[in-house]
Short mmCIF file of C-alpha atoms in Angstrom, two decimals:
data_model
loop_
_atom_site.label_atom_id
_atom_site.label_comp_id
_atom_site.label_asym_id
_atom_site.label_seq_id
_atom_site.Cartn_x
_atom_site.Cartn_y
_atom_site.Cartn_z
CA THR A 1 5.71 2.79 -24.06
CA ASN A 2 9.27 3.36 -25.05
CA GLN A 3 9.69 6.72 -26.61
CA THR A 4 12.97 7.97 -28.21
CA VAL A 5 13.13 11.79 -28.37
CA GLU A 6 15.57 13.66 -30.64
CA TYR A 7 17.63 16.34 -29.09
CA ARG A 8 20.16 18.83 -30.40
CA ARG A 9 23.59 19.42 -28.88
CA THR A 10 26.50 21.49 -30.06
CA VAL A 11 30.15 20.70 -29.25
CA TYR A 12 32.59 23.63 -28.85
CA THR A 13 36.34 23.31 -28.40
CA PHE A 14 37.91 25.78 -26.10
CA GLU A 15 41.56 26.77 -25.58
CA ILE A 16 42.01 27.18 -21.82
CA ARG A 17 43.84 30.25 -20.94
CA LYS A 18 43.34 30.38 -17.21
CA ASN A 19 42.09 27.43 -15.14
CA TYR A 20 40.64 28.30 -11.75
CA LYS A 21 39.43 24.95 -10.53
CA GLY A 22 39.53 21.37 -11.92
CA LEU A 23 40.82 20.17 -15.37
CA LYS A 24 44.43 20.39 -14.27
CA ASP A 25 47.01 20.06 -17.01
CA LYS A 26 44.57 20.54 -19.82
CA ARG A 27 45.11 23.11 -22.63
CA THR A 28 41.87 22.48 -24.49
CA ILE A 29 38.35 21.18 -23.66
CA GLN A 30 35.37 20.01 -25.55
CA LEU A 31 32.18 21.56 -24.16
CA VAL A 32 28.72 20.20 -25.06
CA THR A 33 25.75 22.67 -24.97
CA SER A 34 22.17 22.93 -25.98
CA GLN A 35 20.04 25.91 -27.02
CA MET A 36 16.83 23.99 -26.21
CA THR A 37 16.23 25.51 -22.78
CA ASP A 38 15.97 29.05 -21.38
CA CYS A 39 19.52 28.90 -20.06
CA GLY A 40 20.96 27.56 -23.37
CA VAL A 41 24.23 29.18 -24.46
CA SER A 42 26.12 29.50 -27.69
CA PHE A 43 29.59 30.72 -28.20
CA ALA A 44 31.22 32.83 -30.95
CA LYS A 45 34.54 31.93 -32.54
CA ASP A 46 37.64 33.82 -31.40
CA LYS A 47 35.86 35.43 -28.43
CA THR A 48 36.94 34.95 -24.78
CA TYR A 49 34.55 33.59 -22.14
CA ILE A 50 34.57 32.90 -18.47
CA VAL A 51 32.98 29.41 -18.26
CA TYR A 52 31.47 27.62 -15.28
CA ALA A 53 31.45 24.02 -16.54
CA TYR A 54 30.38 20.76 -14.92
CA ASN A 55 30.22 17.05 -15.70
CA ASP A 56 26.85 15.55 -16.71
CA ASP A 57 25.35 12.47 -18.29
CA ARG A 58 21.81 13.46 -18.92
CA LYS A 59 20.41 14.33 -22.38
CA LEU A 60 20.36 18.08 -22.84
CA HIS A 61 16.75 19.07 -22.68
CA TYR A 62 14.47 19.79 -19.79
CA LYS A 63 12.03 16.95 -20.70
CA LEU A 64 14.79 14.39 -21.18
CA MET A 65 16.44 14.68 -17.72
CA ASP A 66 15.68 10.98 -16.98
CA GLN A 67 17.38 9.83 -20.25
CA LYS A 68 21.22 9.13 -19.98
CA ALA A 69 23.92 9.91 -22.53
CA GLU A 70 27.71 9.40 -22.58
CA PRO A 71 29.30 11.53 -19.95
CA TYR A 72 30.32 15.07 -21.13
CA ILE A 73 31.33 18.57 -19.80
CA THR A 74 28.70 21.24 -20.23
CA THR A 75 27.62 24.70 -19.09
CA HIS A 76 24.72 27.03 -19.60
CA LEU A 77 23.81 30.69 -18.90
CA CYS A 78 22.36 29.97 -15.54
CA THR A 79 25.89 29.00 -14.30
CA ARG A 80 27.11 32.63 -14.88
CA THR A 81 29.04 31.63 -17.99
CA LYS A 82 29.49 34.74 -20.06
CA LYS A 83 31.70 36.56 -22.61
CA THR A 84 34.61 38.37 -20.93
CA ASN A 85 34.45 42.08 -20.57
CA VAL A 86 35.42 44.78 -18.10
CA LEU A 87 32.84 43.55 -15.55
CA THR A 88 34.10 39.93 -15.63
CA LEU A 89 37.41 41.11 -14.09
CA TRP A 90 35.64 40.96 -10.69
CA ASP A 91 34.53 37.26 -11.40
CA SER A 92 38.18 36.38 -12.32
CA PHE A 93 39.51 38.12 -9.15
CA VAL A 94 36.99 36.23 -6.92
CA LEU A 95 37.78 32.87 -8.55
CA TRP A 96 41.54 33.53 -8.15
CA LEU A 97 40.98 34.17 -4.43
CA ALA A 98 38.97 30.97 -3.98
#
Protein backbone atom coordinates (compact mmCIF):
# COMPACT_ATOMS: atom_id res chain seq x y z
CA THR A 1 0.00 0.00 0.00
CA ASN A 2 1.06 3.55 -0.66
CA GLN A 3 0.91 5.64 2.49
CA THR A 4 1.56 9.37 2.70
CA VAL A 5 2.59 10.53 6.16
CA GLU A 6 2.42 14.16 7.27
CA TYR A 7 5.54 15.55 8.86
CA ARG A 8 6.37 18.92 10.38
CA ARG A 9 9.43 20.95 9.66
CA THR A 10 10.56 24.39 10.69
CA VAL A 11 12.77 26.67 8.59
CA TYR A 12 15.12 29.07 10.39
CA THR A 13 17.20 31.78 8.70
CA PHE A 14 20.63 32.29 10.26
CA GLU A 15 23.12 35.09 9.84
CA ILE A 16 26.55 33.44 9.62
CA ARG A 17 29.06 35.22 11.86
CA LYS A 18 31.89 32.68 11.67
CA ASN A 19 32.17 29.85 9.16
CA TYR A 20 34.53 27.04 10.14
CA LYS A 21 33.93 24.61 7.28
CA GLY A 22 31.86 24.64 4.07
CA LEU A 23 29.35 27.28 2.93
CA LYS A 24 32.08 29.61 1.73
CA ASP A 25 30.99 33.16 0.86
CA LYS A 26 27.53 32.78 2.42
CA ARG A 27 26.22 35.41 4.83
CA THR A 28 22.91 33.74 5.63
CA ILE A 29 21.58 30.21 5.54
CA GLN A 30 18.17 28.58 5.77
CA LEU A 31 18.20 25.62 8.12
CA VAL A 32 15.37 23.06 8.20
CA THR A 33 14.67 21.23 11.47
CA SER A 34 12.10 19.03 13.11
CA GLN A 35 11.10 18.58 16.74
CA MET A 36 9.58 15.14 16.05
CA THR A 37 12.57 13.10 17.28
CA ASP A 38 14.57 12.92 20.51
CA CYS A 39 17.33 14.99 18.93
CA GLY A 40 14.96 17.65 17.54
CA VAL A 41 16.11 21.22 17.98
CA SER A 42 14.49 24.64 17.99
CA PHE A 43 16.14 28.04 18.00
CA ALA A 44 15.27 31.34 19.70
CA LYS A 45 15.32 34.62 17.83
CA ASP A 46 18.31 36.94 18.44
CA LYS A 47 20.39 34.23 20.16
CA THR A 48 23.78 32.97 18.97
CA TYR A 49 24.39 29.27 18.28
CA ILE A 50 27.23 27.05 17.22
CA VAL A 51 25.63 24.89 14.54
CA TYR A 52 26.88 21.62 13.09
CA ALA A 53 24.81 21.39 9.91
CA TYR A 54 24.74 18.92 7.03
CA ASN A 55 22.93 18.31 3.73
CA ASP A 56 20.06 15.83 3.62
CA ASP A 57 17.16 14.82 1.38
CA ARG A 58 15.12 12.58 3.70
CA LYS A 59 11.87 13.55 5.35
CA LEU A 60 12.45 14.73 8.91
CA HIS A 61 11.09 11.95 11.09
CA TYR A 62 12.62 8.66 12.18
CA LYS A 63 9.82 6.58 10.59
CA LEU A 64 10.11 8.43 7.26
CA MET A 65 13.80 7.88 6.52
CA ASP A 66 12.98 6.04 3.30
CA GLN A 67 10.87 8.92 1.93
CA LYS A 68 12.73 11.60 -0.01
CA ALA A 69 12.25 15.38 0.04
CA GLU A 70 13.89 18.27 -1.79
CA PRO A 71 17.53 18.63 -0.60
CA TYR A 72 17.95 20.92 2.42
CA ILE A 73 20.47 21.83 5.13
CA THR A 74 19.62 20.54 8.61
CA THR A 75 20.94 19.92 12.10
CA HIS A 76 19.82 18.38 15.41
CA LEU A 77 20.94 18.24 19.04
CA CYS A 78 22.85 14.99 18.51
CA THR A 79 25.30 16.88 16.24
CA ARG A 80 26.41 19.01 19.26
CA THR A 81 24.51 22.06 17.96
CA LYS A 82 23.91 24.39 20.92
CA LYS A 83 23.39 27.96 22.07
CA THR A 84 26.73 29.69 22.60
CA ASN A 85 28.01 30.31 26.11
CA VAL A 86 31.35 30.36 27.92
CA LEU A 87 31.77 26.59 27.46
CA THR A 88 31.32 26.76 23.68
CA LEU A 89 34.51 28.83 23.42
CA TRP A 90 36.36 25.49 23.54
CA ASP A 91 34.25 24.15 20.63
CA SER A 92 35.06 27.31 18.64
CA PHE A 93 38.77 27.00 19.38
CA VAL A 94 38.90 23.35 18.30
CA LEU A 95 36.99 24.13 15.10
CA TRP A 96 39.34 27.03 14.38
CA LEU A 97 42.34 24.66 14.70
CA ALA A 98 40.81 22.07 12.35
